[in-house]
Amino acid sequence: MRKAISTLSLAGLLTAGALLAAPSAQATGYVYIGMYPSGAACDAAGKAYVARGEAITYFCDVAPNTARLSIWPS
């Protein structure tokens, strides 16, 4: 059981690390906001930034266990 949990934890850390290191929308003027547990959570947060007028658009880098939100500030 411990080995399975350790393996899953390592997989999650590797996924998060890959998202942080991967080139993404960051290079085109988007501003990194944060990590979210899923693509749906990232999408909801991005829509909230747009609805509040804090962003023109947003971008989610999605992986199986996490998602990174970047916005284009308004």
PDB file of C-alpha atoms in Angstrom:
ATOM      1  CA  MET A   1       0.000   0.000   0.000  1.00  0.00           C
ATOM      2  CA  ARG A   2       2.779   2.444   0.918  1.00  0.00           C
ATOM      3  CA  LYS A   3       4.588   1.684  -2.316  1.00  0.00           C
ATOM      4  CA  ALA A   4       1.444   2.444  -4.363  1.00  0.00           C
ATOM      5  CA  ILE A   5       0.901   5.749  -2.569  1.00  0.00           C
ATOM      6  CA  SER A   6       4.565   6.642  -2.978  1.00  0.00           C
ATOM      7  CA  THR A   7       4.415   5.842  -6.693  1.00  0.00           C
ATOM      8  CA  LEU A   8       1.285   7.971  -7.147  1.00  0.00           C
ATOM      9  CA  SER A   9       2.853  10.840  -5.222  1.00  0.00           C
ATOM     10  CA  LEU A  10       5.974  10.684  -7.358  1.00  0.00           C
ATOM     11  CA  ALA A  11       3.876  10.651 -10.539  1.00  0.00           C
ATOM     12  CA  GLY A  12       1.988  13.733  -9.335  1.00  0.00           C
ATOM     13  CA  LEU A  13       5.191  15.590  -8.526  1.00  0.00           C
ATOM     14  CA  LEU A  14       6.696  14.726 -11.903  1.00  0.00           C
ATOM     15  CA  THR A  15       3.556  15.930 -13.692  1.00  0.00           C
ATOM     16  CA  ALA A  16       3.541  19.204 -11.756  1.00  0.00           C
ATOM     17  CA  GLY A  17       7.241  19.685 -12.420  1.00  0.00           C
ATOM     18  CA  ALA A  18       6.758  19.077 -16.131  1.00  0.00           C
ATOM     19  CA  LEU A  19       3.999  21.680 -16.270  1.00  0.00           C
ATOM     20  CA  LEU A  20       6.114  24.245 -14.460  1.00  0.00           C
ATOM     21  CA  ALA A  21       9.102  23.632 -16.716  1.00  0.00           C
ATOM     22  CA  ALA A  22       7.248  23.275 -20.016  1.00  0.00           C
ATOM     23  CA  PRO A  23       7.097  26.216 -22.391  1.00  0.00           C
ATOM     24  CA  SER A  24       3.556  27.467 -22.628  1.00  0.00           C
ATOM     25  CA  ALA A  25       1.522  30.593 -23.074  1.00  0.00           C
ATOM     26  CA  GLN A  26       3.958  32.303 -20.679  1.00  0.00           C
ATOM     27  CA  ALA A  27       6.212  33.254 -23.577  1.00  0.00           C
ATOM     28  CA  THR A  28       3.444  35.164 -25.355  1.00  0.00           C
ATOM     29  CA  GLY A  29       2.555  37.643 -22.607  1.00  0.00           C
ATOM     30  CA  TYR A  30       0.353  35.536 -20.358  1.00  0.00           C
ATOM     31  CA  VAL A  31       0.913  35.872 -16.607  1.00  0.00           C
ATOM     32  CA  TYR A  32       1.150  32.724 -14.468  1.00  0.00           C
ATOM     33  CA  ILE A  33      -1.539  32.628 -11.770  1.00  0.00           C
ATOM     34  CA  GLY A  34      -1.363  29.220 -10.105  1.00  0.00           C
ATOM     35  CA  MET A  35      -1.861  25.465 -10.120  1.00  0.00           C
ATOM     36  CA  TYR A  36      -5.261  23.779  -9.916  1.00  0.00           C
ATOM     37  CA  PRO A  37      -6.188  20.144  -9.218  1.00  0.00           C
ATOM     38  CA  SER A  38      -7.971  19.651 -12.559  1.00  0.00           C
ATOM     39  CA  GLY A  39      -8.640  21.184 -15.935  1.00  0.00           C
ATOM     40  CA  ALA A  40     -12.214  21.970 -14.889  1.00  0.00           C
ATOM     41  CA  ALA A  41     -11.056  23.887 -11.796  1.00  0.00           C
ATOM     42  CA  CYS A  42      -8.527  25.799 -13.895  1.00  0.00           C
ATOM     43  CA  ASP A  43     -11.185  26.631 -16.493  1.00  0.00           C
ATOM     44  CA  ALA A  44     -13.600  27.873 -13.817  1.00  0.00           C
ATOM     45  CA  ALA A  45     -10.909  30.071 -12.261  1.00  0.00           C
ATOM     46  CA  GLY A  46      -9.940  31.477 -15.666  1.00  0.00           C
ATOM     47  CA  LYS A  47     -13.567  32.311 -16.453  1.00  0.00           C
ATOM     48  CA  ALA A  48     -13.857  34.062 -13.085  1.00  0.00           C
ATOM     49  CA  TYR A  49     -10.842  36.280 -13.868  1.00  0.00           C
ATOM     50  CA  VAL A  50     -12.421  37.226 -17.207  1.00  0.00           C
ATOM     51  CA  ALA A  51     -15.859  37.856 -15.639  1.00  0.00           C
ATOM     52  CA  ARG A  52     -14.320  40.181 -13.021  1.00  0.00           C
ATOM     53  CA  GLY A  53     -12.527  42.126 -15.760  1.00  0.00           C
ATOM     54  CA  GLU A  54      -9.071  41.180 -14.447  1.00  0.00           C
ATOM     55  CA  ALA A  55      -8.174  39.313 -17.644  1.00  0.00           C
ATOM     56  CA  ILE A  56      -8.932  39.516 -21.334  1.00  0.00           C
ATOM     57  CA  THR A  57      -8.440  35.772 -21.788  1.00  0.00           C
ATOM     58  CA  TYR A  58      -6.855  32.817 -20.019  1.00  0.00           C
ATOM     59  CA  PHE A  59      -4.982  29.617 -20.805  1.00  0.00           C
ATOM     60  CA  CYS A  60      -4.838  26.306 -18.922  1.00  0.00           C
ATOM     61  CA  ASP A  61      -1.935  23.870 -19.369  1.00  0.00           C
ATOM     62  CA  VAL A  62      -3.672  20.617 -18.440  1.00  0.00           C
ATOM     63  CA  ALA A  63      -2.078  17.349 -17.313  1.00  0.00           C
ATOM     64  CA  PRO A  64      -3.831  14.286 -15.878  1.00  0.00           C
ATOM     65  CA  ASN A  65      -3.538  15.379 -12.224  1.00  0.00           C
ATOM     66  CA  THR A  66      -3.095  19.140 -12.333  1.00  0.00           C
ATOM     67  CA  ALA A  67      -3.506  22.258 -14.453  1.00  0.00           C
ATOM     68  CA  ARG A  68      -1.608  25.567 -14.613  1.00  0.00           C
ATOM     69  CA  LEU A  69      -3.579  28.795 -15.107  1.00  0.00           C
ATOM     70  CA  SER A  70      -2.154  31.785 -16.963  1.00  0.00           C
ATOM     71  CA  ILE A  71      -4.125  34.929 -17.826  1.00  0.00           C
ATOM     72  CA  TRP A  72      -3.703  37.769 -20.298  1.00  0.00           C
ATOM     73  CA  PRO A  73      -4.214  40.763 -17.987  1.00  0.00           C
ATOM     74  CA  SER A  74      -6.609  43.496 -18.989  1.00  0.00           C
TER      75      SER A  74
END
